[in-house]
Structure formats: C-alpha cells, structure tokens
Amino acid sequence: ATNPAFQVMLDRSESELRGVSLDEWAHPEDAEADRELREQLATGSRSAYQIEKRYLRKDGSIRWGRLSASVISSSQGTPQFILGMIEDITDRKLAESALLQNEAKWRSLILNSSDIITILDESGRIIYESPSIETVLGYEPEEVVGLTIFDFIHPDDIAAVTSQYEKLIANPADPIPLEGRFRRADGSWCFLEAVGMNLLADPAVSGIAINSRDMTARRQAEYRLSKINECFLGFSSD
C-alpha cells in the first residue's frame, strides 16, 4: 500500500503502484543498493536503514527521496512486513548540484587568475589564499593562512583599511573598494587595489572575498609624474 503523498511524488495512482515492486520505480543505479538493504531486513541481520535514492516518475523525470525503512515484526518476533517512509528531497538535491557547479567554477576562476584572491572570515583572518600570492608578494599560500590581513598592512594604512573593512561587514553582497600597502615576503611594500565582497551568507564561499591587484608600478609612475609637475611649476614661478 502507498499513501497519497507518495503517489503525487511519482505521479502515479494507487492502483498503478499496488502489487508492483518499488524497484520498478527506482533509478537502475540505486535499485541494487536498496534491494540489498531490504534483504538484510528480511533476514533479520538489520532492523532498519536509511538511504537516499532516485525514483522515476511517469514522464521519465527523477525525484530524489530519502527512504527510511524498518521491520515490523509479529508477536512471535518474526519479520511481518517492512514499513518505508519516503521524504521528497529533490529540491535539496538540485540545490546541492547547483552549489557544486558554482564551487567548480569558483575554484577554476581562483586557480587561473593573475589577481590575488583571498577569503577572510568576519574578523579578517585569512582562511584561503590563491596561488598567485606567491608571484605578486612572494608568500606561499599556506604561510599566510590563519593570519589576518592587518598583520601585513602598512602602519600608515591600517586606519583606512579598517574603515573599508567595516563597510564590507555592514554591506553584505555589495562590492567595496579597498586599497593600501601590503608587505611583501622580502620586506618591501606593494600597493594593492582591491574589491571586496561580503559573502559570509553564501554557502559556496562562507567568507569575505577580496580580489587584489598589484598597482605598485602605476602608483610609482604617478608619483614621479607629480614630482615632475612640481618641478615645472617651480620653474614657471621663478
């Protein structure tokens, strides 16, 4: 016997389901595992089990179900029948699949980016660092994981970066610009421009993502140009 909820799940009537093995409606890749567990119930070697499996609807589409099965025994203690409770978990499975795809895309983006991609927790502690940090700053990624970004910021830039970081915390999912001087492994300073996004609520990231780019050469060129302009202005005033 089946209840109406299961009939709706498979888009089949009670008469269509009655007298037919549930293996008929199970995905072929999942039927064997369920059958083996069911046999263990029948022989008494197992009293209950739970399994996630796919069921085939009348139109050929798939619904995911979490099956919890247990043995109902007679007064003599012998197995009489099996009680199965099935929860429709299709939406959860689809969400998990989409999440895995997003994670794969995210991982590919990080590994192939020339920018430094950093994931921070809410306190600013580094929980992930992309391989490009070695090229730009000379650190191995594992060297900086567990430290905070504020351990590497130039003392004169700490206040500004802290203010920018507070904006990140207060504005989830909004891109927030950050900039400051970051200490290289050799002790020199690298000027980084970055965009941060608070993705603490996104299960694919669960952190604050910072995309940083080395702008040291441009800043040095701008500084030299400003000095040249100062010189010309000085000559013209004389």
JSON list of C-alpha atoms in Angstrom, two decimals:
[
{"chain": "A", "resi": 1, "resn": "ALA", "atom": "CA", "xyz": [0.00, 0.00, 0.00]},
{"chain": "A", "resi": 2, "resn": "THR", "atom": "CA", "xyz": [1.11, 3.58, -0.62]},
{"chain": "A", "resi": 3, "resn": "ASN", "atom": "CA", "xyz": [-0.16, 6.90, 0.68]},
{"chain": "A", "resi": 4, "resn": "PRO", "atom": "CA", "xyz": [-1.31, 9.86, -1.48]},
{"chain": "A", "resi": 5, "resn": "ALA", "atom": "CA", "xyz": [1.90, 11.84, -0.93]},
{"chain": "A", "resi": 6, "resn": "PHE", "atom": "CA", "xyz": [3.99, 9.08, -2.50]},
{"chain": "A", "resi": 7, "resn": "GLN", "atom": "CA", "xyz": [1.53, 8.79, -5.37]},
{"chain": "A", "resi": 8, "resn": "VAL", "atom": "CA", "xyz": [1.87, 12.52, -6.05]},
{"chain": "A", "resi": 9, "resn": "MET", "atom": "CA", "xyz": [5.66, 12.26, -5.81]},
{"chain": "A", "resi": 10, "resn": "LEU", "atom": "CA", "xyz": [5.74, 9.63, -8.57]},
{"chain": "A", "resi": 11, "resn": "ASP", "atom": "CA", "xyz": [2.70, 10.96, -10.45]},
{"chain": "A", "resi": 12, "resn": "ARG", "atom": "CA", "xyz": [1.13, 7.50, -10.30]},
{"chain": "A", "resi": 13, "resn": "SER", "atom": "CA", "xyz": [-2.20, 6.29, -8.93]},
{"chain": "A", "resi": 14, "resn": "GLU", "atom": "CA", "xyz": [-2.60, 3.84, -6.07]},
{"chain": "A", "resi": 15, "resn": "SER", "atom": "CA", "xyz": [-3.73, 1.15, -8.50]},
{"chain": "A", "resi": 16, "resn": "GLU", "atom": "CA", "xyz": [-0.61, 1.68, -10.62]},
{"chain": "A", "resi": 17, "resn": "LEU", "atom": "CA", "xyz": [1.63, 1.25, -7.60]},
{"chain": "A", "resi": 18, "resn": "ARG", "atom": "CA", "xyz": [-0.20, -1.58, -5.83]},
{"chain": "A", "resi": 19, "resn": "GLY", "atom": "CA", "xyz": [1.32, -5.00, -6.31]},
{"chain": "A", "resi": 20, "resn": "VAL", "atom": "CA", "xyz": [4.41, -3.68, -8.11]},
{"chain": "A", "resi": 21, "resn": "SER", "atom": "CA", "xyz": [7.89, -3.84, -6.60]},
{"chain": "A", "resi": 22, "resn": "LEU", "atom": "CA", "xyz": [9.28, -0.41, -5.74]},
{"chain": "A", "resi": 23, "resn": "ASP", "atom": "CA", "xyz": [12.36, -1.43, -7.69]},
{"chain": "A", "resi": 24, "resn": "GLU", "atom": "CA", "xyz": [10.26, -0.85, -10.80]},
{"chain": "A", "resi": 25, "resn": "TRP", "atom": "CA", "xyz": [10.10, 2.86, -10.00]},
{"chain": "A", "resi": 26, "resn": "ALA", "atom": "CA", "xyz": [13.66, 3.21, -8.72]},
{"chain": "A", "resi": 27, "resn": "HIS", "atom": "CA", "xyz": [16.55, 4.52, -10.78]},
{"chain": "A", "resi": 28, "resn": "PRO", "atom": "CA", "xyz": [18.55, 1.48, -12.01]},
{"chain": "A", "resi": 29, "resn": "GLU", "atom": "CA", "xyz": [21.73, 2.79, -10.39]},
{"chain": "A", "resi": 30, "resn": "ASP", "atom": "CA", "xyz": [20.05, 2.95, -6.96]},
{"chain": "A", "resi": 31, "resn": "ALA", "atom": "CA", "xyz": [17.82, -0.11, -7.04]},
{"chain": "A", "resi": 32, "resn": "GLU", "atom": "CA", "xyz": [20.52, -2.68, -6.25]},
{"chain": "A", "resi": 33, "resn": "ALA", "atom": "CA", "xyz": [21.76, -0.93, -3.08]},
{"chain": "A", "resi": 34, "resn": "ASP", "atom": "CA", "xyz": [18.20, -0.62, -1.77]},
{"chain": "A", "resi": 35, "resn": "ARG", "atom": "CA", "xyz": [17.44, -4.24, -2.62]},
{"chain": "A", "resi": 36, "resn": "GLU", "atom": "CA", "xyz": [20.47, -5.49, -0.66]},
{"chain": "A", "resi": 37, "resn": "LEU", "atom": "CA", "xyz": [19.49, -3.47, 2.40]},
{"chain": "A", "resi": 38, "resn": "ARG", "atom": "CA", "xyz": [15.90, -4.70, 2.14]},
{"chain": "A", "resi": 39, "resn": "GLU", "atom": "CA", "xyz": [17.11, -8.32, 2.07]},
{"chain": "A", "resi": 40, "resn": "GLN", "atom": "CA", "xyz": [19.07, -7.68, 5.26]},
{"chain": "A", "resi": 41, "resn": "LEU", "atom": "CA", "xyz": [15.83, -6.51, 6.89]},
{"chain": "A", "resi": 42, "resn": "ALA", "atom": "CA", "xyz": [14.04, -9.66, 5.75]},
{"chain": "A", "resi": 43, "resn": "THR", "atom": "CA", "xyz": [16.74, -11.95, 7.14]},
{"chain": "A", "resi": 44, "resn": "GLY", "atom": "CA", "xyz": [16.90, -10.11, 10.45]},
{"chain": "A", "resi": 45, "resn": "SER", "atom": "CA", "xyz": [20.54, -9.02, 10.10]},
{"chain": "A", "resi": 46, "resn": "ARG", "atom": "CA", "xyz": [19.40, -5.40, 10.11]},
{"chain": "A", "resi": 47, "resn": "SER", "atom": "CA", "xyz": [16.44, -3.79, 11.87]},
{"chain": "A", "resi": 48, "resn": "ALA", "atom": "CA", "xyz": [16.34, -0.51, 9.93]},
{"chain": "A", "resi": 49, "resn": "TYR", "atom": "CA", "xyz": [18.19, 1.53, 7.33]},
{"chain": "A", "resi": 50, "resn": "GLN", "atom": "CA", "xyz": [18.10, 4.89, 5.59]},
{"chain": "A", "resi": 51, "resn": "ILE", "atom": "CA", "xyz": [19.15, 5.60, 2.02]},
{"chain": "A", "resi": 52, "resn": "GLU", "atom": "CA", "xyz": [18.86, 8.43, -0.50]},
{"chain": "A", "resi": 53, "resn": "LYS", "atom": "CA", "xyz": [17.73, 7.21, -3.89]},
{"chain": "A", "resi": 54, "resn": "ARG", "atom": "CA", "xyz": [16.19, 8.35, -7.14]},
{"chain": "A", "resi": 55, "resn": "TYR", "atom": "CA", "xyz": [12.64, 7.48, -8.20]},
{"chain": "A", "resi": 56, "resn": "LEU", "atom": "CA", "xyz": [11.30, 7.62, -11.76]},
{"chain": "A", "resi": 57, "resn": "ARG", "atom": "CA", "xyz": [8.08, 9.48, -12.43]},
{"chain": "A", "resi": 58, "resn": "LYS", "atom": "CA", "xyz": [5.63, 8.52, -15.15]},
{"chain": "A", "resi": 59, "resn": "ASP", "atom": "CA", "xyz": [7.08, 11.18, -17.51]},
{"chain": "A", "resi": 60, "resn": "GLY", "atom": "CA", "xyz": [10.62, 9.83, -17.01]},
{"chain": "A", "resi": 61, "resn": "SER", "atom": "CA", "xyz": [11.77, 12.70, -14.76]},
{"chain": "A", "resi": 62, "resn": "ILE", "atom": "CA", "xyz": [13.58, 11.97, -11.50]},
{"chain": "A", "resi": 63, "resn": "ARG", "atom": "CA", "xyz": [12.55, 12.69, -7.92]},
{"chain": "A", "resi": 64, "resn": "TRP", "atom": "CA", "xyz": [15.01, 12.21, -5.09]},
{"chain": "A", "resi": 65, "resn": "GLY", "atom": "CA", "xyz": [13.74, 10.55, -1.91]},
{"chain": "A", "resi": 66, "resn": "ARG", "atom": "CA", "xyz": [15.21, 9.77, 1.49]},
{"chain": "A", "resi": 67, "resn": "LEU", "atom": "CA", "xyz": [13.92, 6.30, 2.33]},
{"chain": "A", "resi": 68, "resn": "SER", "atom": "CA", "xyz": [13.78, 5.22, 5.97]},
{"chain": "A", "resi": 69, "resn": "ALA", "atom": "CA", "xyz": [12.83, 1.55, 6.24]},
{"chain": "A", "resi": 70, "resn": "SER", "atom": "CA", "xyz": [12.27, -0.63, 9.29]},
{"chain": "A", "resi": 71, "resn": "VAL", "atom": "CA", "xyz": [10.91, -4.08, 10.07]},
{"chain": "A", "resi": 72, "resn": "ILE", "atom": "CA", "xyz": [7.53, -4.57, 11.71]},
{"chain": "A", "resi": 73, "resn": "SER", "atom": "CA", "xyz": [7.62, -7.93, 13.47]},
{"chain": "A", "resi": 74, "resn": "SER", "atom": "CA", "xyz": [4.80, -10.23, 14.56]},
{"chain": "A", "resi": 75, "resn": "SER", "atom": "CA", "xyz": [4.06, -11.03, 18.19]},
{"chain": "A", "resi": 76, "resn": "GLN", "atom": "CA", "xyz": [6.31, -14.06, 17.77]},
{"chain": "A", "resi": 77, "resn": "GLY", "atom": "CA", "xyz": [9.21, -11.77, 16.80]},
{"chain": "A", "resi": 78, "resn": "THR", "atom": "CA", "xyz": [9.42, -12.80, 13.17]},
{"chain": "A", "resi": 79, "resn": "PRO", "atom": "CA", "xyz": [9.54, -10.12, 10.43]},
{"chain": "A", "resi": 80, "resn": "GLN", "atom": "CA", "xyz": [6.00, -9.49, 9.21]},
{"chain": "A", "resi": 81, "resn": "PHE", "atom": "CA", "xyz": [6.36, -6.55, 6.81]},
{"chain": "A", "resi": 82, "resn": "ILE", "atom": "CA", "xyz": [8.59, -3.59, 6.02]},
{"chain": "A", "resi": 83, "resn": "LEU", "atom": "CA", "xyz": [7.49, -0.04, 6.74]},
{"chain": "A", "resi": 84, "resn": "GLY", "atom": "CA", "xyz": [9.04, 2.55, 4.45]},
{"chain": "A", "resi": 85, "resn": "MET", "atom": "CA", "xyz": [8.83, 6.33, 4.91]},
{"chain": "A", "resi": 86, "resn": "ILE", "atom": "CA", "xyz": [10.00, 8.45, 1.98]},
{"chain": "A", "resi": 87, "resn": "GLU", "atom": "CA", "xyz": [10.80, 12.16, 2.18]},
{"chain": "A", "resi": 88, "resn": "ASP", "atom": "CA", "xyz": [10.95, 14.06, -1.11]},
{"chain": "A", "resi": 89, "resn": "ILE", "atom": "CA", "xyz": [14.40, 15.76, -1.09]},
{"chain": "A", "resi": 90, "resn": "THR", "atom": "CA", "xyz": [14.51, 16.71, -4.77]},
{"chain": "A", "resi": 91, "resn": "ASP", "atom": "CA", "xyz": [14.77, 20.45, -4.14]},
{"chain": "A", "resi": 92, "resn": "ARG", "atom": "CA", "xyz": [17.67, 19.93, -1.74]},
{"chain": "A", "resi": 93, "resn": "LYS", "atom": "CA", "xyz": [19.50, 17.68, -4.19]},
{"chain": "A", "resi": 94, "resn": "LEU", "atom": "CA", "xyz": [19.06, 20.20, -7.02]},
{"chain": "A", "resi": 95, "resn": "ALA", "atom": "CA", "xyz": [20.39, 22.96, -4.77]},
{"chain": "A", "resi": 96, "resn": "GLU", "atom": "CA", "xyz": [23.40, 20.82, -3.83]},
{"chain": "A", "resi": 97, "resn": "SER", "atom": "CA", "xyz": [24.10, 20.10, -7.50]},
{"chain": "A", "resi": 98, "resn": "ALA", "atom": "CA", "xyz": [23.94, 23.79, -8.40]},
{"chain": "A", "resi": 99, "resn": "LEU", "atom": "CA", "xyz": [26.21, 24.58, -5.46]},
{"chain": "A", "resi": 100, "resn": "LEU", "atom": "CA", "xyz": [28.81, 22.04, -6.60]},
{"chain": "A", "resi": 101, "resn": "GLN", "atom": "CA", "xyz": [28.77, 23.52, -10.10]},
{"chain": "A", "resi": 102, "resn": "ASN", "atom": "CA", "xyz": [29.24, 27.01, -8.69]},
{"chain": "A", "resi": 103, "resn": "GLU", "atom": "CA", "xyz": [32.08, 25.78, -6.48]},
{"chain": "A", "resi": 104, "resn": "ALA", "atom": "CA", "xyz": [33.80, 24.22, -9.51]},
{"chain": "A", "resi": 105, "resn": "LYS", "atom": "CA", "xyz": [33.52, 27.47, -11.47]},
{"chain": "A", "resi": 106, "resn": "TRP", "atom": "CA", "xyz": [34.75, 29.45, -8.47]},
{"chain": "A", "resi": 107, "resn": "ARG", "atom": "CA", "xyz": [37.74, 27.13, -7.98]},
{"chain": "A", "resi": 108, "resn": "SER", "atom": "CA", "xyz": [38.69, 27.39, -11.67]},
{"chain": "A", "resi": 109, "resn": "LEU", "atom": "CA", "xyz": [38.48, 31.18, -11.53]},
{"chain": "A", "resi": 110, "resn": "ILE", "atom": "CA", "xyz": [40.72, 31.35, -8.47]},
{"chain": "A", "resi": 111, "resn": "LEU", "atom": "CA", "xyz": [43.38, 28.98, -9.75]},
{"chain": "A", "resi": 112, "resn": "ASN", "atom": "CA", "xyz": [43.67, 30.70, -13.13]},
{"chain": "A", "resi": 113, "resn": "SER", "atom": "CA", "xyz": [43.51, 34.32, -12.02]},
{"chain": "A", "resi": 114, "resn": "SER", "atom": "CA", "xyz": [46.61, 36.52, -12.01]},
{"chain": "A", "resi": 115, "resn": "ASP", "atom": "CA", "xyz": [44.99, 38.62, -9.27]},
{"chain": "A", "resi": 116, "resn": "ILE", "atom": "CA", "xyz": [45.30, 37.63, -5.64]},
{"chain": "A", "resi": 117, "resn": "ILE", "atom": "CA", "xyz": [42.03, 36.16, -4.40]},
{"chain": "A", "resi": 118, "resn": "THR", "atom": "CA", "xyz": [41.70, 35.99, -0.64]},
{"chain": "A", "resi": 119, "resn": "ILE", "atom": "CA", "xyz": [38.91, 34.60, 1.51]},
{"chain": "A", "resi": 120, "resn": "LEU", "atom": "CA", "xyz": [38.61, 36.05, 5.01]},
{"chain": "A", "resi": 121, "resn": "ASP", "atom": "CA", "xyz": [36.43, 35.30, 7.99]},
{"chain": "A", "resi": 122, "resn": "GLU", "atom": "CA", "xyz": [34.46, 38.06, 9.68]},
{"chain": "A", "resi": 123, "resn": "SER", "atom": "CA", "xyz": [37.42, 39.10, 11.84]},
{"chain": "A", "resi": 124, "resn": "GLY", "atom": "CA", "xyz": [39.73, 39.47, 8.84]},
{"chain": "A", "resi": 125, "resn": "ARG", "atom": "CA", "xyz": [41.57, 36.19, 9.36]},
{"chain": "A", "resi": 126, "resn": "ILE", "atom": "CA", "xyz": [42.76, 34.57, 6.13]},
{"chain": "A", "resi": 127, "resn": "ILE", "atom": "CA", "xyz": [41.05, 31.23, 5.51]},
{"chain": "A", "resi": 128, "resn": "TYR", "atom": "CA", "xyz": [42.10, 30.85, 1.86]},
{"chain": "A", "resi": 129, "resn": "GLU", "atom": "CA", "xyz": [44.80, 32.41, -0.33]},
{"chain": "A", "resi": 130, "resn": "SER", "atom": "CA", "xyz": [45.15, 31.85, -4.05]},
{"chain": "A", "resi": 131, "resn": "PRO", "atom": "CA", "xyz": [48.42, 30.61, -5.60]},
{"chain": "A", "resi": 132, "resn": "SER", "atom": "CA", "xyz": [49.01, 33.99, -7.29]},
{"chain": "A", "resi": 133, "resn": "ILE", "atom": "CA", "xyz": [50.12, 35.49, -3.96]},
{"chain": "A", "resi": 134, "resn": "GLU", "atom": "CA", "xyz": [53.50, 33.83, -4.50]},
{"chain": "A", "resi": 135, "resn": "THR", "atom": "CA", "xyz": [54.00, 35.66, -7.79]},
{"chain": "A", "resi": 136, "resn": "VAL", "atom": "CA", "xyz": [52.85, 39.05, -6.51]},
{"chain": "A", "resi": 137, "resn": "LEU", "atom": "CA", "xyz": [54.05, 39.07, -2.89]},
{"chain": "A", "resi": 138, "resn": "GLY", "atom": "CA", "xyz": [56.45, 36.15, -2.56]},
{"chain": "A", "resi": 139, "resn": "TYR", "atom": "CA", "xyz": [54.48, 34.17, 0.04]},
{"chain": "A", "resi": 140, "resn": "GLU", "atom": "CA", "xyz": [53.40, 30.56, -0.16]},
{"chain": "A", "resi": 141, "resn": "PRO", "atom": "CA", "xyz": [49.61, 30.45, 0.36]},
{"chain": "A", "resi": 142, "resn": "GLU", "atom": "CA", "xyz": [49.94, 28.26, 3.46]},
{"chain": "A", "resi": 143, "resn": "GLU", "atom": "CA", "xyz": [52.28, 30.83, 5.05]},
{"chain": "A", "resi": 144, "resn": "VAL", "atom": "CA", "xyz": [49.54, 33.42, 5.41]},
{"chain": "A", "resi": 145, "resn": "VAL", "atom": "CA", "xyz": [46.50, 31.23, 6.14]},
{"chain": "A", "resi": 146, "resn": "GLY", "atom": "CA", "xyz": [45.49, 31.74, 9.76]},
{"chain": "A", "resi": 147, "resn": "LEU", "atom": "CA", "xyz": [46.93, 35.26, 9.95]},
{"chain": "A", "resi": 148, "resn": "THR", "atom": "CA", "xyz": [44.89, 38.43, 9.49]},
{"chain": "A", "resi": 149, "resn": "ILE", "atom": "CA", "xyz": [45.28, 40.84, 6.60]},
{"chain": "A", "resi": 150, "resn": "PHE", "atom": "CA", "xyz": [46.01, 43.54, 9.16]},
{"chain": "A", "resi": 151, "resn": "ASP", "atom": "CA", "xyz": [49.27, 41.72, 10.00]},
{"chain": "A", "resi": 152, "resn": "PHE", "atom": "CA", "xyz": [50.53, 42.74, 6.54]},
{"chain": "A", "resi": 153, "resn": "ILE", "atom": "CA", "xyz": [49.14, 46.27, 6.12]},
{"chain": "A", "resi": 154, "resn": "HIS", "atom": "CA", "xyz": [51.47, 49.29, 6.29]},
{"chain": "A", "resi": 155, "resn": "PRO", "atom": "CA", "xyz": [51.00, 51.06, 9.67]},
{"chain": "A", "resi": 156, "resn": "ASP", "atom": "CA", "xyz": [50.03, 54.31, 7.91]},
{"chain": "A", "resi": 157, "resn": "ASP", "atom": "CA", "xyz": [47.22, 52.49, 6.04]},
{"chain": "A", "resi": 158, "resn": "ILE", "atom": "CA", "xyz": [45.74, 50.48, 8.93]},
{"chain": "A", "resi": 159, "resn": "ALA", "atom": "CA", "xyz": [43.07, 53.05, 9.81]},
{"chain": "A", "resi": 160, "resn": "ALA", "atom": "CA", "xyz": [41.85, 53.41, 6.21]},
{"chain": "A", "resi": 161, "resn": "VAL", "atom": "CA", "xyz": [41.79, 49.66, 5.55]},
{"chain": "A", "resi": 162, "resn": "THR", "atom": "CA", "xyz": [39.98, 49.02, 8.84]},
{"chain": "A", "resi": 163, "resn": "SER", "atom": "CA", "xyz": [37.32, 51.57, 7.87]},
{"chain": "A", "resi": 164, "resn": "GLN", "atom": "CA", "xyz": [36.93, 49.95, 4.44]},
{"chain": "A", "resi": 165, "resn": "TYR", "atom": "CA", "xyz": [36.66, 46.51, 6.04]},
{"chain": "A", "resi": 166, "resn": "GLU", "atom": "CA", "xyz": [33.93, 47.71, 8.39]},
{"chain": "A", "resi": 167, "resn": "LYS", "atom": "CA", "xyz": [31.95, 48.83, 5.33]},
{"chain": "A", "resi": 168, "resn": "LEU", "atom": "CA", "xyz": [32.34, 45.31, 3.93]},
{"chain": "A", "resi": 169, "resn": "ILE", "atom": "CA", "xyz": [30.91, 43.77, 7.08]},
{"chain": "A", "resi": 170, "resn": "ALA", "atom": "CA", "xyz": [27.99, 46.23, 7.14]},
{"chain": "A", "resi": 171, "resn": "ASN", "atom": "CA", "xyz": [27.06, 45.82, 3.45]},
{"chain": "A", "resi": 172, "resn": "PRO", "atom": "CA", "xyz": [26.70, 42.13, 2.52]},
{"chain": "A", "resi": 173, "resn": "ALA", "atom": "CA", "xyz": [26.95, 41.31, -1.20]},
{"chain": "A", "resi": 174, "resn": "ASP", "atom": "CA", "xyz": [27.93, 44.90, -2.10]},
{"chain": "A", "resi": 175, "resn": "PRO", "atom": "CA", "xyz": [31.32, 45.40, -3.81]},
{"chain": "A", "resi": 176, "resn": "ILE", "atom": "CA", "xyz": [33.50, 47.63, -1.64]},
{"chain": "A", "resi": 177, "resn": "PRO", "atom": "CA", "xyz": [36.85, 49.10, -2.84]},
{"chain": "A", "resi": 178, "resn": "LEU", "atom": "CA", "xyz": [39.92, 48.68, -0.66]},
{"chain": "A", "resi": 179, "resn": "GLU", "atom": "CA", "xyz": [43.48, 49.87, -1.11]},
{"chain": "A", "resi": 180, "resn": "GLY", "atom": "CA", "xyz": [46.70, 50.03, 0.83]},
{"chain": "A", "resi": 181, "resn": "ARG", "atom": "CA", "xyz": [50.31, 48.98, 1.06]},
{"chain": "A", "resi": 182, "resn": "PHE", "atom": "CA", "xyz": [50.90, 45.30, 1.72]},
{"chain": "A", "resi": 183, "resn": "ARG", "atom": "CA", "xyz": [54.20, 43.90, 2.99]},
{"chain": "A", "resi": 184, "resn": "ARG", "atom": "CA", "xyz": [56.00, 41.54, 0.61]},
{"chain": "A", "resi": 185, "resn": "ALA", "atom": "CA", "xyz": [57.90, 38.50, 1.85]},
{"chain": "A", "resi": 186, "resn": "ASP", "atom": "CA", "xyz": [61.20, 40.39, 1.30]},
{"chain": "A", "resi": 187, "resn": "GLY", "atom": "CA", "xyz": [60.01, 43.27, 3.50]},
{"chain": "A", "resi": 188, "resn": "SER", "atom": "CA", "xyz": [59.29, 45.74, 0.71]},
{"chain": "A", "resi": 189, "resn": "TRP", "atom": "CA", "xyz": [55.86, 47.30, 0.20]},
{"chain": "A", "resi": 190, "resn": "CYS", "atom": "CA", "xyz": [53.42, 46.54, -2.58]},
{"chain": "A", "resi": 191, "resn": "PHE", "atom": "CA", "xyz": [50.49, 48.84, -3.31]},
{"chain": "A", "resi": 192, "resn": "LEU", "atom": "CA", "xyz": [47.34, 46.74, -3.76]},
{"chain": "A", "resi": 193, "resn": "GLU", "atom": "CA", "xyz": [43.98, 47.88, -5.09]},
{"chain": "A", "resi": 194, "resn": "ALA", "atom": "CA", "xyz": [41.16, 45.51, -4.33]},
{"chain": "A", "resi": 195, "resn": "VAL", "atom": "CA", "xyz": [37.45, 44.92, -4.43]},
{"chain": "A", "resi": 196, "resn": "GLY", "atom": "CA", "xyz": [35.89, 43.05, -1.55]},
{"chain": "A", "resi": 197, "resn": "MET", "atom": "CA", "xyz": [32.50, 41.40, -1.22]},
{"chain": "A", "resi": 198, "resn": "ASN", "atom": "CA", "xyz": [30.88, 40.09, 1.93]},
{"chain": "A", "resi": 199, "resn": "LEU", "atom": "CA", "xyz": [29.74, 36.55, 1.02]},
{"chain": "A", "resi": 200, "resn": "LEU", "atom": "CA", "xyz": [29.55, 35.16, 4.53]},
{"chain": "A", "resi": 201, "resn": "ALA", "atom": "CA", "xyz": [25.94, 34.11, 3.89]},
{"chain": "A", "resi": 202, "resn": "ASP", "atom": "CA", "xyz": [26.79, 32.36, 0.60]},
{"chain": "A", "resi": 203, "resn": "PRO", "atom": "CA", "xyz": [27.42, 28.65, 1.34]},
{"chain": "A", "resi": 204, "resn": "ALA", "atom": "CA", "xyz": [29.67, 28.39, -1.72]},
{"chain": "A", "resi": 205, "resn": "VAL", "atom": "CA", "xyz": [32.12, 30.87, -0.16]},
{"chain": "A", "resi": 206, "resn": "SER", "atom": "CA", "xyz": [31.19, 31.39, 3.52]},
{"chain": "A", "resi": 207, "resn": "GLY", "atom": "CA", "xyz": [33.62, 34.25, 3.79]},
{"chain": "A", "resi": 208, "resn": "ILE", "atom": "CA", "xyz": [34.63, 37.68, 2.58]},
{"chain": "A", "resi": 209, "resn": "ALA", "atom": "CA", "xyz": [36.18, 37.53, -0.89]},
{"chain": "A", "resi": 210, "resn": "ILE", "atom": "CA", "xyz": [38.92, 40.03, -1.73]},
{"chain": "A", "resi": 211, "resn": "ASN", "atom": "CA", "xyz": [40.20, 40.39, -5.30]},
{"chain": "A", "resi": 212, "resn": "SER", "atom": "CA", "xyz": [43.52, 42.29, -5.19]},
{"chain": "A", "resi": 213, "resn": "ARG", "atom": "CA", "xyz": [45.74, 43.64, -7.94]},
{"chain": "A", "resi": 214, "resn": "ASP", "atom": "CA", "xyz": [49.32, 44.94, -7.78]},
{"chain": "A", "resi": 215, "resn": "MET", "atom": "CA", "xyz": [49.24, 48.64, -8.67]},
{"chain": "A", "resi": 216, "resn": "THR", "atom": "CA", "xyz": [52.73, 49.48, -7.39]},
{"chain": "A", "resi": 217, "resn": "ALA", "atom": "CA", "xyz": [54.20, 50.35, -10.79]},
{"chain": "A", "resi": 218, "resn": "ARG", "atom": "CA", "xyz": [51.28, 52.65, -11.64]},
{"chain": "A", "resi": 219, "resn": "ARG", "atom": "CA", "xyz": [51.47, 54.40, -8.27]},
{"chain": "A", "resi": 220, "resn": "GLN", "atom": "CA", "xyz": [55.22, 54.91, -8.67]},
{"chain": "A", "resi": 221, "resn": "ALA", "atom": "CA", "xyz": [54.69, 56.37, -12.14]},
{"chain": "A", "resi": 222, "resn": "GLU", "atom": "CA", "xyz": [52.00, 58.70, -10.78]},
{"chain": "A", "resi": 223, "resn": "TYR", "atom": "CA", "xyz": [54.36, 59.80, -8.00]},
{"chain": "A", "resi": 224, "resn": "ARG", "atom": "CA", "xyz": [57.20, 60.54, -10.45]},
{"chain": "A", "resi": 225, "resn": "LEU", "atom": "CA", "xyz": [54.83, 62.49, -12.69]},
{"chain": "A", "resi": 226, "resn": "SER", "atom": "CA", "xyz": [53.63, 64.58, -9.76]},
{"chain": "A", "resi": 227, "resn": "LYS", "atom": "CA", "xyz": [57.24, 65.43, -8.86]},
{"chain": "A", "resi": 228, "resn": "ILE", "atom": "CA", "xyz": [57.98, 66.41, -12.46]},
{"chain": "A", "resi": 229, "resn": "ASN", "atom": "CA", "xyz": [54.93, 68.68, -12.44]},
{"chain": "A", "resi": 230, "resn": "GLU", "atom": "CA", "xyz": [56.10, 70.24, -9.18]},
{"chain": "A", "resi": 231, "resn": "CYS", "atom": "CA", "xyz": [59.47, 70.96, -10.78]},
{"chain": "A", "resi": 232, "resn": "PHE", "atom": "CA", "xyz": [57.90, 72.63, -13.85]},
{"chain": "A", "resi": 233, "resn": "LEU", "atom": "CA", "xyz": [55.60, 74.68, -11.65]},
{"chain": "A", "resi": 234, "resn": "GLY", "atom": "CA", "xyz": [58.61, 75.76, -9.62]},
{"chain": "A", "resi": 235, "resn": "PHE", "atom": "CA", "xyz": [60.48, 76.88, -12.77]},
{"chain": "A", "resi": 236, "resn": "SER", "atom": "CA", "xyz": [57.48, 78.83, -14.06]},
{"chain": "A", "resi": 237, "resn": "SER", "atom": "CA", "xyz": [57.05, 80.63, -10.76]},
{"chain": "A", "resi": 238, "resn": "ASP", "atom": "CA", "xyz": [60.71, 81.74, -10.88]}
]
